[in-house]
Amino acid sequence: MNYRFQFGVVWENFPQLLEGAWLTFQLGVFAFAGGAIVGLLGAAIKTYGPWPLRLLVDTYVVFITNTPALIQIYFLYFGLPEVGLRWSNEACLLIGLTLNAGAYLTLILRAGFISVRVTEIEAGQTLGMSLIQQIRYIVMPHIAKSIYPALANFFIVVLVMGTSVGALIGVDELTGQAINLSSVNYRWLEYFTVVAGMYVVLTFIASIGLALLGRWVFRVKARIF
Amino acid sequence: MPHLAVSDVRAKYGSLEVLKGISFSIEKGEIVALVGPSGSGKSTVLRALMGLTPITGGDVDLAGERLNYSSSREVRAARDRMAIVFQQYNLFQNMTVMQNLTLAPLKIKRWDRAEVEAEARRLLGLVGLSDKIDAYSDQLSGGQQQRVALARALALKPQILLLDEVTSALDPELVGEVLDAIRKLAAEGMTMVIVSHEMGFVREVADKVVFMDAGQIIEAGTPAELFDTPKTDRAQNFFSNILRH
């Protein structure tokens, strides 16, 4: 192999890569948070809702989980202007990722809903809790604890795989920045070596943050690796 | 007028009638024990009173007021006045002992925090668990969890306490501590309906024993009447079988 790595130009433009990484992180957090809200609603409807609403949620989940995220985001990016909505690239990506994550999180959270012990729900009922209070005080803490690892894993999926789709609709997140910069200097291998390392660091930080959050808030003995 | 009057209460699981017209009454401060073979409907009586199993007929009066189970609001009103402890304790796993006791009084009743916490401490003292106030349920033995469940039920100041086989899931050496806690409640004048297989305990604390079989009351009377001189064949068979060992 005769290729000589020249990282100098990458370090010169490192601040721009950092900006990209920051945007990636923000997109990941917001898409996951939005997806968690959508997923919680979806899972609650799938568990307690009337059949027309359940059918609606099922349809949404089937369509989203069986099509690539890229195609869903292209639909928003190219389709919305046709109906008169001109949203920024970032907005399209964020909404697309939120809807995508929401479908997967509906399924993940649904597992949490149906794994709550019936007896604990009955204890809540006999203490006088309404359905909302049962979800708030019994189901949610149970979900947080029992499926925390699955949720944390999915956050990493959104953070790394989800957001990088943005590069294809011109969002300058980490991958997008790397493509922009390397197409100027043609140091593709150097840029993507560094970017790969940055993704690892990003997910590592996120994993530690999630593990600490789990320990403090939900008493989950979450492991980082 | 009795404190709790149950008259001709019926309940179904699907098409199976599990309560075929149950009637009994309790005076304030009394303890009534429901006994009988498995599947006789004892636990269903308690579940029906709490609105966990729908009542399909009959009336329930508590302290002179008719309880109505026709809407979820009415069911919650009934649950407001009664408390139940289950066989499987059913503590909230993600909360400490103190949080288990104070959740409903604080978040659902919205009572004053200082008073609720003082009452919770008093109740934990009563069941002998003052030192476990910050423990989580997975750090407690079965007997300790069941005593927390008792205290949690009492924290809502129920007018009547329903105990559904509260010692059946416990190791034999832990049964005593839970029964002791119930004895203390009895001494405090708590009105209770108890479903139990601990016949010695029933005989000791109950004012009245109701023997059930196949969704019906077969015989009722004082513990001495039922244990020593049962009138019906079924009661005779049941008591001679279980009192033999």
Short mmCIF file of C-alpha atoms in Angstrom, two decimals, chain B residues 68-148:
data_model
loop_
_atom_site.label_atom_id
_atom_site.label_comp_id
_atom_site.label_asym_id
_atom_site.label_seq_id
_atom_site.Cartn_x
_atom_site.Cartn_y
_atom_site.Cartn_z
CA ASN B 68 -72.27 2.16 43.26
CA TYR B 69 -69.86 0.48 40.83
CA SER B 70 -71.54 1.64 37.64
CA SER B 71 -68.91 4.14 36.42
CA SER B 72 -65.17 4.48 36.85
CA ARG B 73 -65.80 7.60 38.95
CA GLU B 74 -68.07 5.63 41.28
CA VAL B 75 -65.58 2.78 41.45
CA ARG B 76 -62.86 5.22 42.44
CA ALA B 77 -65.14 6.66 45.10
CA ALA B 78 -65.59 3.14 46.51
CA ARG B 79 -61.82 2.54 46.42
CA ASP B 80 -61.40 5.81 48.25
CA ARG B 81 -63.02 4.32 51.32
CA MET B 82 -61.60 0.80 51.33
CA ALA B 83 -58.13 -0.66 51.03
CA ILE B 84 -56.93 -4.09 50.02
CA VAL B 85 -53.70 -6.02 50.58
CA PHE B 86 -52.93 -8.83 48.17
CA GLN B 87 -51.21 -12.17 48.48
CA GLN B 88 -48.29 -10.93 46.36
CA TYR B 89 -47.71 -7.62 48.23
CA ASN B 90 -47.56 -5.69 44.90
CA LEU B 91 -45.26 -2.96 46.13
CA PHE B 92 -44.07 -0.46 43.56
CA GLN B 93 -40.64 -1.83 42.69
CA ASN B 94 -39.12 1.48 41.69
CA MET B 95 -39.94 3.29 44.93
CA THR B 96 -38.63 3.23 48.48
CA VAL B 97 -40.77 2.03 51.37
CA MET B 98 -41.57 5.64 52.28
CA GLN B 99 -42.51 6.52 48.69
CA ASN B 100 -44.75 3.46 48.49
CA LEU B 101 -46.63 4.69 51.55
CA THR B 102 -46.86 8.34 50.61
CA LEU B 103 -47.50 8.20 46.85
CA ALA B 104 -51.26 7.86 46.96
CA PRO B 105 -51.90 10.22 49.91
CA LEU B 106 -49.69 12.91 48.36
CA LYS B 107 -50.34 12.60 44.64
CA ILE B 108 -53.89 11.32 44.55
CA LYS B 109 -55.45 12.69 47.73
CA ARG B 110 -53.16 15.73 47.82
CA TRP B 111 -52.98 15.66 51.60
CA ASP B 112 -50.47 17.73 53.54
CA ARG B 113 -46.94 16.35 53.17
CA ALA B 114 -45.85 16.75 56.78
CA GLU B 115 -48.95 14.97 58.08
CA VAL B 116 -48.69 12.20 55.48
CA GLU B 117 -45.05 11.54 56.32
CA ALA B 118 -45.72 11.57 60.05
CA GLU B 119 -48.55 9.09 59.58
CA ALA B 120 -46.34 6.92 57.35
CA ARG B 121 -43.67 6.81 60.06
CA ARG B 122 -46.26 5.90 62.66
CA LEU B 123 -47.60 3.07 60.48
CA LEU B 124 -44.12 1.75 59.75
CA GLY B 125 -43.51 1.73 63.49
CA LEU B 126 -46.77 -0.17 63.98
CA VAL B 127 -45.69 -2.91 61.56
CA GLY B 128 -42.16 -2.87 62.98
CA LEU B 129 -40.29 -1.51 59.98
CA SER B 130 -39.12 1.93 61.08
CA ASP B 131 -35.54 1.04 60.08
CA LYS B 132 -36.53 0.14 56.49
CA ILE B 133 -37.97 3.50 55.57
CA ASP B 134 -35.53 4.15 52.70
CA ALA B 135 -35.20 0.55 51.49
CA TYR B 136 -36.44 -0.63 48.10
CA SER B 137 -38.77 -3.60 47.92
CA ASP B 138 -36.11 -5.87 46.42
CA GLN B 139 -34.04 -5.33 49.56
CA LEU B 140 -36.82 -6.67 51.81
CA SER B 141 -37.96 -10.17 52.70
CA GLY B 142 -41.44 -11.33 51.74
CA GLY B 143 -42.72 -10.77 55.25
CA GLN B 144 -41.28 -7.27 55.36
CA GLN B 145 -42.76 -6.45 51.95
CA GLN B 146 -46.15 -7.66 53.08
CA ARG B 147 -45.96 -5.50 56.22
CA VAL B 148 -45.10 -2.50 54.02
#
